[in-house]
Short mmCIF file of C-alpha atoms in Angstrom, two decimals:
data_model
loop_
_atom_site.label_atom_id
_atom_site.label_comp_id
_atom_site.label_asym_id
_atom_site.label_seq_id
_atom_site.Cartn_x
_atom_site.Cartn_y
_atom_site.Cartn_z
CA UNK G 85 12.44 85.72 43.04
CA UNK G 86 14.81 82.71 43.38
CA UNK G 87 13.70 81.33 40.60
CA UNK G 88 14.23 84.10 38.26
CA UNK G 89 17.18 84.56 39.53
CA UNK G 90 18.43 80.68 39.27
CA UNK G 91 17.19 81.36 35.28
CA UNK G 92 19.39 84.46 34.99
CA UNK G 93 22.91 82.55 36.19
CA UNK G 94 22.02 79.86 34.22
CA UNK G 95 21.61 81.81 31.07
CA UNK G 96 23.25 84.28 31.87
CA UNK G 97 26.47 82.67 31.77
CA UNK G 98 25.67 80.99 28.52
CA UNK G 99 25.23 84.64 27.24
CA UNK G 100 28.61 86.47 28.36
CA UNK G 101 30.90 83.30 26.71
CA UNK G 102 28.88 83.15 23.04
CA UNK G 103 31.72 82.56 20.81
CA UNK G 104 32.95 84.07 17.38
CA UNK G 105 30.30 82.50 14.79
CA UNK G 106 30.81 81.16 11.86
CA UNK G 107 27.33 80.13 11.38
CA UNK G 108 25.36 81.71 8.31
CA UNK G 109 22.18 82.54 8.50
CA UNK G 110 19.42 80.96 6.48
CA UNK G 111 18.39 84.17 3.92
CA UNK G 112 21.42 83.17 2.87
CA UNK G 113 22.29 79.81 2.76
CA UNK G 114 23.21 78.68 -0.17
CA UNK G 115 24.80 75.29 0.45
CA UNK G 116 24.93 72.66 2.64
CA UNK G 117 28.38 73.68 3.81
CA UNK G 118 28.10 77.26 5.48
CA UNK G 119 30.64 76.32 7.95
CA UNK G 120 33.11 73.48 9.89
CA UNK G 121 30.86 73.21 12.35
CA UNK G 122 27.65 72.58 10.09
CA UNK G 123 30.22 70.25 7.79
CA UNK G 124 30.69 68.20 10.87
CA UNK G 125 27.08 67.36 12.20
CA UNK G 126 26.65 63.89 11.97
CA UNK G 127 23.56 61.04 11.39
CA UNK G 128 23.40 57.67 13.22
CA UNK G 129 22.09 54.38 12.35
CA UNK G 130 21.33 52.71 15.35
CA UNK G 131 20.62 49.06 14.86
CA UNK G 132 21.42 47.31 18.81
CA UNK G 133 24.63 45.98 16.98
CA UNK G 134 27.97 46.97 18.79
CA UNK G 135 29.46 49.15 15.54
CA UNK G 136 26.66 51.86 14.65
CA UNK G 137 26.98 53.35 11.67
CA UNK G 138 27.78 57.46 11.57
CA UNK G 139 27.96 59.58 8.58
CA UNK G 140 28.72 63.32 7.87
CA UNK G 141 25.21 64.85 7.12
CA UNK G 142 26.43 65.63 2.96
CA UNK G 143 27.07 62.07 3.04
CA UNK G 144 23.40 61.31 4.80
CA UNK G 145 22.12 59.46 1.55
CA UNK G 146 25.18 56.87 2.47
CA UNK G 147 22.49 55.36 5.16
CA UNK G 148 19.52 54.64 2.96
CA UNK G 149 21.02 51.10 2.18
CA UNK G 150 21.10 50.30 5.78
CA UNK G 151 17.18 51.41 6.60
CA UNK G 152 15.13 48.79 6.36
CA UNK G 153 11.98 50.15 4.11
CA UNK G 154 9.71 47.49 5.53
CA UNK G 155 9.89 49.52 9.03
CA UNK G 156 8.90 53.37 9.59
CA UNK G 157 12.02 55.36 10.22
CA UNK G 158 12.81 57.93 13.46
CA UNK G 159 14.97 60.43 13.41
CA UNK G 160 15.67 61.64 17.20
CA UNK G 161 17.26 65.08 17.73
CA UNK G 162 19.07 65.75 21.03
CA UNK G 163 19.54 69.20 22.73
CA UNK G 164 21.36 71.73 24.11
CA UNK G 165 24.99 70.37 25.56
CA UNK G 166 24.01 66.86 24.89
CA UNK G 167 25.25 64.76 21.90
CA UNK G 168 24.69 61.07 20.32
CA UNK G 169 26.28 59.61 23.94
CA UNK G 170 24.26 61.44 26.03
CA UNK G 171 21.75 59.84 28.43
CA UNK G 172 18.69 61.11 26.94
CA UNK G 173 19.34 59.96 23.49
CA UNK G 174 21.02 56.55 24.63
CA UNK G 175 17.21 56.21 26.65
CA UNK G 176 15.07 56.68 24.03
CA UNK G 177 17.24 54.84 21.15
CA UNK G 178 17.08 51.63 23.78
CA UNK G 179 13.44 52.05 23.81
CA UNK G 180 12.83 52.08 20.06
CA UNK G 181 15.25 49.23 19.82
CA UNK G 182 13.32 47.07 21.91
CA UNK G 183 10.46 47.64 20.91
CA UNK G 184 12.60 46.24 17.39
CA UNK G 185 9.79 48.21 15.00
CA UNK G 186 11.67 51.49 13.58
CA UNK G 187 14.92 52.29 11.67
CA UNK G 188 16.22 54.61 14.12
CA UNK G 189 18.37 57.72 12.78
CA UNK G 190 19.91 59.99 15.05
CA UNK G 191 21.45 63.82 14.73
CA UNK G 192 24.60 64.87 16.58
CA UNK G 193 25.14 68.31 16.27
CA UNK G 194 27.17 68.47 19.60
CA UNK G 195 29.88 70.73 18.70
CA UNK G 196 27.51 73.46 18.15
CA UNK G 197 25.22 72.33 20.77
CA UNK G 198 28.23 72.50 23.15
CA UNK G 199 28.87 76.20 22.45
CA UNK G 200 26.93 78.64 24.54
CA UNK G 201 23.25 79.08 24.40
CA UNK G 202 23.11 82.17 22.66
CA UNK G 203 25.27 80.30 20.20
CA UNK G 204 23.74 77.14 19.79
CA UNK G 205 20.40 79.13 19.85
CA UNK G 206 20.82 81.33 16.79
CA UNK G 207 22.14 78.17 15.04
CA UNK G 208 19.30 76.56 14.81
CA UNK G 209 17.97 77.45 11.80
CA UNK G 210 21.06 76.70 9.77
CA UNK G 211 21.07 73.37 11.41
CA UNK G 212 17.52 72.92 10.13
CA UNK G 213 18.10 73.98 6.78
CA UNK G 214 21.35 71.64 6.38
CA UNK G 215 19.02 68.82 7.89
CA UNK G 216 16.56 69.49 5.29
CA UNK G 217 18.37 69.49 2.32
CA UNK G 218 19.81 65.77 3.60
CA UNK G 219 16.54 64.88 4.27
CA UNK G 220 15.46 65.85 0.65
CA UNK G 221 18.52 63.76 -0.93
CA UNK G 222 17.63 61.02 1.49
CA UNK G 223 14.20 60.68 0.45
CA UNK G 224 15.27 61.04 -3.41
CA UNK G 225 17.85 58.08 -2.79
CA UNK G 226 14.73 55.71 -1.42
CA UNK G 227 13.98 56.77 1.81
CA UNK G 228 10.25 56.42 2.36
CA UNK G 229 9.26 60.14 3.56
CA UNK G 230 5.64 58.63 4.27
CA UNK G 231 6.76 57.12 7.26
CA UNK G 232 9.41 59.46 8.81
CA UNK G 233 8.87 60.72 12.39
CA UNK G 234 10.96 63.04 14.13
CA UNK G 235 11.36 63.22 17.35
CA UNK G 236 13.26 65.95 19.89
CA UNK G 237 14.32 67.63 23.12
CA UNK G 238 14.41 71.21 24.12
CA UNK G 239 16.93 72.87 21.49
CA UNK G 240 16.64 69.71 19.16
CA UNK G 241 12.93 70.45 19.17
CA UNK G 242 13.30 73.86 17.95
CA UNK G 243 15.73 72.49 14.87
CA UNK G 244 13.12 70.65 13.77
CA UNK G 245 10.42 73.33 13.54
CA UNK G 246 13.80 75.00 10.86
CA UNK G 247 13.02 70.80 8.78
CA UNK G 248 9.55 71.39 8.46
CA UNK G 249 9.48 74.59 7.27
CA UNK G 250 12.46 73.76 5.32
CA UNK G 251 11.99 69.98 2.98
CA UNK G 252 10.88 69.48 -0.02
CA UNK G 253 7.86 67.00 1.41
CA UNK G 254 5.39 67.38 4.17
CA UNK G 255 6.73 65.28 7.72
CA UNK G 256 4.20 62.92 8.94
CA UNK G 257 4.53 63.42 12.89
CA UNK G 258 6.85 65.75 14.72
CA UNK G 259 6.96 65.40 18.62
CA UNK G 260 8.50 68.10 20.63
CA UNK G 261 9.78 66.96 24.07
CA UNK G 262 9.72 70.01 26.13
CA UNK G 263 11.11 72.57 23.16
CA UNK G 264 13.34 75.13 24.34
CA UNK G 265 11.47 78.58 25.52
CA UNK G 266 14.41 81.34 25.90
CA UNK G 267 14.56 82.95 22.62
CA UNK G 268 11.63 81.48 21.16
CA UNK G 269 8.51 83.47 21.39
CA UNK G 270 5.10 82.78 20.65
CA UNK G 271 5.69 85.38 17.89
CA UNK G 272 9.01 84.17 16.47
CA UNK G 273 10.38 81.40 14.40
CA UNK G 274 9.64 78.08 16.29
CA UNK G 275 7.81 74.71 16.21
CA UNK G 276 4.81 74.45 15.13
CA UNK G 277 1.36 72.61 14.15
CA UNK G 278 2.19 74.08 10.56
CA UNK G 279 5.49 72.11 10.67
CA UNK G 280 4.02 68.68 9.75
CA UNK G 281 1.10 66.53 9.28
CA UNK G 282 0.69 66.50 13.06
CA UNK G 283 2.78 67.89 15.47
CA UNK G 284 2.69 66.68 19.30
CA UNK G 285 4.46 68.37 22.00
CA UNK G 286 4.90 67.46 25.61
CA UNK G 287 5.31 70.17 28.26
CA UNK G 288 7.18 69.78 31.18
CA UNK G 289 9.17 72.42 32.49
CA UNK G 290 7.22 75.71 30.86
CA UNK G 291 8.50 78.08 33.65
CA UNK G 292 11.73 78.80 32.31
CA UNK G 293 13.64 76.23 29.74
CA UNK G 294 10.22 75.30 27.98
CA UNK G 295 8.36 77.13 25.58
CA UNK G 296 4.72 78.14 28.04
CA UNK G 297 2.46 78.73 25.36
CA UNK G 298 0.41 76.11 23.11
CA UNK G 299 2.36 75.44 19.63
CA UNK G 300 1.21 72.10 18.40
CA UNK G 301 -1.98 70.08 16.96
CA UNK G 302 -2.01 68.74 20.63
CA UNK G 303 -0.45 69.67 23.30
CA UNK G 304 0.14 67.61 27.13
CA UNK G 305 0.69 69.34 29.89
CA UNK G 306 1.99 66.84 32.71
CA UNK G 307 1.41 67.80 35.94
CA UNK G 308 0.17 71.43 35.15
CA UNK G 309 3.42 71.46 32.12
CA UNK G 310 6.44 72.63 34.76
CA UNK G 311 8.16 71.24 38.68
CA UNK G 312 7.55 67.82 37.81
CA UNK G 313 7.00 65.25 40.56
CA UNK G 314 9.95 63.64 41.84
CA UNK G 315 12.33 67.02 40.90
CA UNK G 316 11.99 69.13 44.34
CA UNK G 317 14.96 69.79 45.92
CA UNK G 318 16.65 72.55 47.15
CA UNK G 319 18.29 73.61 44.42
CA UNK G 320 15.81 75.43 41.79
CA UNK G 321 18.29 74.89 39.12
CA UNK G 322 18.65 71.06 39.58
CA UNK G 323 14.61 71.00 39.72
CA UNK G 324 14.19 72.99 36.63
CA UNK G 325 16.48 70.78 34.91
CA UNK G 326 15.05 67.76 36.22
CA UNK G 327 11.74 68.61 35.19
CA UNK G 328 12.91 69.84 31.45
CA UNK G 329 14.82 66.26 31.23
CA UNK G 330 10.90 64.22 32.12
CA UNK G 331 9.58 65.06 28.78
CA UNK G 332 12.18 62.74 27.09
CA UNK G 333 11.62 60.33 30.33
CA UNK G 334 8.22 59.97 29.86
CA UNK G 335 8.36 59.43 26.16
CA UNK G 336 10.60 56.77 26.19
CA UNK G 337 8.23 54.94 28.68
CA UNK G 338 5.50 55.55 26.04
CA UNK G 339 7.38 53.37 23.55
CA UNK G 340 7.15 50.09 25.94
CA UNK G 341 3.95 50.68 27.76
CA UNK G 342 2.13 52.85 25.02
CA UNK G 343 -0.94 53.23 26.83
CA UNK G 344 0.80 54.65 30.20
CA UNK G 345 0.14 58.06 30.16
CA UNK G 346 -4.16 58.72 29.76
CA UNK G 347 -4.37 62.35 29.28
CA UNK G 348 -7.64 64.59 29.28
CA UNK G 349 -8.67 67.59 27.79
CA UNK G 350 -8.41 70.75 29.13
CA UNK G 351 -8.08 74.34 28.95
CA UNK G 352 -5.76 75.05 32.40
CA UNK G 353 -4.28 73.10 35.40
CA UNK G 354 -6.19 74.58 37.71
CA UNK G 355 -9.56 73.17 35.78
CA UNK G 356 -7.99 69.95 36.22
CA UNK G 357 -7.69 70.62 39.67
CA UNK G 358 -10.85 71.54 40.20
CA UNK G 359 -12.80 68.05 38.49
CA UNK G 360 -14.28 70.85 35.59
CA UNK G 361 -12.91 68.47 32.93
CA UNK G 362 -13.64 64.94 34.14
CA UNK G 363 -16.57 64.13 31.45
CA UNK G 364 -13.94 65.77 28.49
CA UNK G 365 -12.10 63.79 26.04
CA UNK G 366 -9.31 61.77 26.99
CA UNK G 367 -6.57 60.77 24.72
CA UNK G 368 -3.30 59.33 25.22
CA UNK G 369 0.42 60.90 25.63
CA UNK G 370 3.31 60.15 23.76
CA UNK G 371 4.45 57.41 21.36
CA UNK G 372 0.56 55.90 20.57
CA UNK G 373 -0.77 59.43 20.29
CA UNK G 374 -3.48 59.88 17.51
CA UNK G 375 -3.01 62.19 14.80
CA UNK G 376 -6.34 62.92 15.12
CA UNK G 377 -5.73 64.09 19.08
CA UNK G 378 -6.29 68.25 19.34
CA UNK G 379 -5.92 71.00 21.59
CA UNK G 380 -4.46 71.33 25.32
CA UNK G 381 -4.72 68.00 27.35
CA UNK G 382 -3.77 67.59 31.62
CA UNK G 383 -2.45 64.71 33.07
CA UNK G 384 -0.97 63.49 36.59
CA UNK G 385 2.39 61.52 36.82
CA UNK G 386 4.12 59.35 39.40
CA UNK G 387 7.03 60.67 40.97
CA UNK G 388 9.05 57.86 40.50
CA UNK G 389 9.62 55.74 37.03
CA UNK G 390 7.04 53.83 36.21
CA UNK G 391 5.86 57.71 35.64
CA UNK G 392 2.67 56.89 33.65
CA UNK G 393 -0.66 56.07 35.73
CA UNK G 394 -2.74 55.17 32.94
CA UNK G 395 -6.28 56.02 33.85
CA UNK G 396 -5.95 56.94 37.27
CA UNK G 397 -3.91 60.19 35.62
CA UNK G 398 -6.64 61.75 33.92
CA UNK G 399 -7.56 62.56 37.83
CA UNK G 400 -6.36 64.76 40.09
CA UNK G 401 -4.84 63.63 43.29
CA UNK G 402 -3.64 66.50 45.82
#
């Protein structure tokens, strides 16, 4: 009961303050430019120097001199109420720079991910479709589209179901950390295996900001996929949120210690519980995932960062 009710204040009061849109829908988009706010998105160049380099998304094809095209390229998309300064894409564009390996791209679409969730969530789809037609002019100025891999977090993940379905070229690897759940039902519009080459999503707070359902070629389930370890408190909102934010957590410790979360296949939490899938497949979680990795895979986590437990997660400890 608390918990559905902590879920109804918290979107709730996104719904009541959705603002006047000016976003178009996609049936009929017919340029990039459907709106200011759409105009405005921006792309990053991250490259560890102090000045990063930021374009307007029609200008996107202004970047392609900077990427280096011996390197794979990542383009990470942040979500809802977060921009290019926020923690979670600071985390995981520190982790791809150390590891020194990637051209790493990054979307800010903050001022309509800072409207209210209704908002931001029916925006998605123009956001994709504006994304995709850079994308398109990117790869037609150079970029090499063979090694492109998005990356994303809750609303950001859901934008980049609207790319795949949208470019002119198939994406290599999508990975969906924790995509949002209100609004997107198994039914509807949302991310999905037929997005890209191979789509990977990682589960962690499927009660109520997550998606609960299975949507990509694989799909991890941390700790049973919702109240992550380390995220009780007393407050259900502050442990829903805490457990949404581990999905980007634990990916960014995948890019420095790739082989830190050992997941194994199976159908349900409580078969992992049980030992009924300790002879299955085991395969690991995150940045070093296969693309040959498939179906639902369980997996234990520490409380406390280091979060992965390599082997000993494929295990269940009560």
């Amino acid at each position: 009961m608390m918990a559905g009710f902590a879920y109804f204040l918290f979107f709730g009061m996104a719904l009541v303050n959705v603002a006047s849109p000016t976003y178009t829908p996609c049936d009929s988009c017919t340029d990039r430019a459907n709106s200011t706010q759409l105009e405005n998105i921006e792309l990053y160049i991250f490259t560890g120097d102090a000045e990063n380099t930021s374009v307007l998304i029609g200008a996107a094809t202004d970047l392609v001199v900077k990427i280096d095209a011996s390197k794979p390229t990542v383009l990470y998309f942040h979500g809802w109420t977060e921009s290019s300064k926020s923690t979670s894409v600071q985390t995981i564009v520190a982790a791809y720079l150390e590891r020194a390996d990637h051209n790493v791209l990054v979307l800010d679409y903050s001022e309509i991910a800072g409207e209210a969730w209704n908002y931001a969530y029916l925006s998605t789809e123009g956001v994709g479709y504006t994304v995709a037609i850079a994308l398109d002019e990117m790869v037609a100025a150079g970029l090499d589209a063979t090694t492109l891999n998005l990356v994303g977090h809750s609303l950001g993940a859901q934008v980049m179901g609207y790319i795949g379905k949208n470019v002119n070229f198939t994406i290599p690897k999508i990975t969906g950390l924790d995509p949002a759940g209100p609004g997107f039902t198994e039914t509807d519009s949302h991310l999905q295996a037929s997005d890209a080459d191979f789509v990977e999503i990682i589960h962690t707070e499927a009660s109520y900001l997550g998606i609960d359902y299975s949507a990509g070629d694989v799909d991890f389930w941390p700790n049973g996929g919702s109240s992550q370890p380390g995220c009780s408190t007393t407050s259900e909102l502050v442990q829903i949120t805490c457990s949404h934010a581990r999905s980007w957590a634990y990916f960014a410790e995948s890019l420095s210690d790739e082989d830190a979360f050992l997941a194994i296949a199976c159908d349900s939490y409580t078969e992992f519980e049980a030992g009924s899938c300790s002879s299955n497949t085991e395969e690991i979680m995150g940045y070093a995932t296969p693309n040959t990795a498939a179906g639902n895979y369980m997996l234990q986590t520490n409380s406390d960062s280091p979060y992965g437990r390599g082997e000993e997660g494929t295990t269940y400890v009560e």
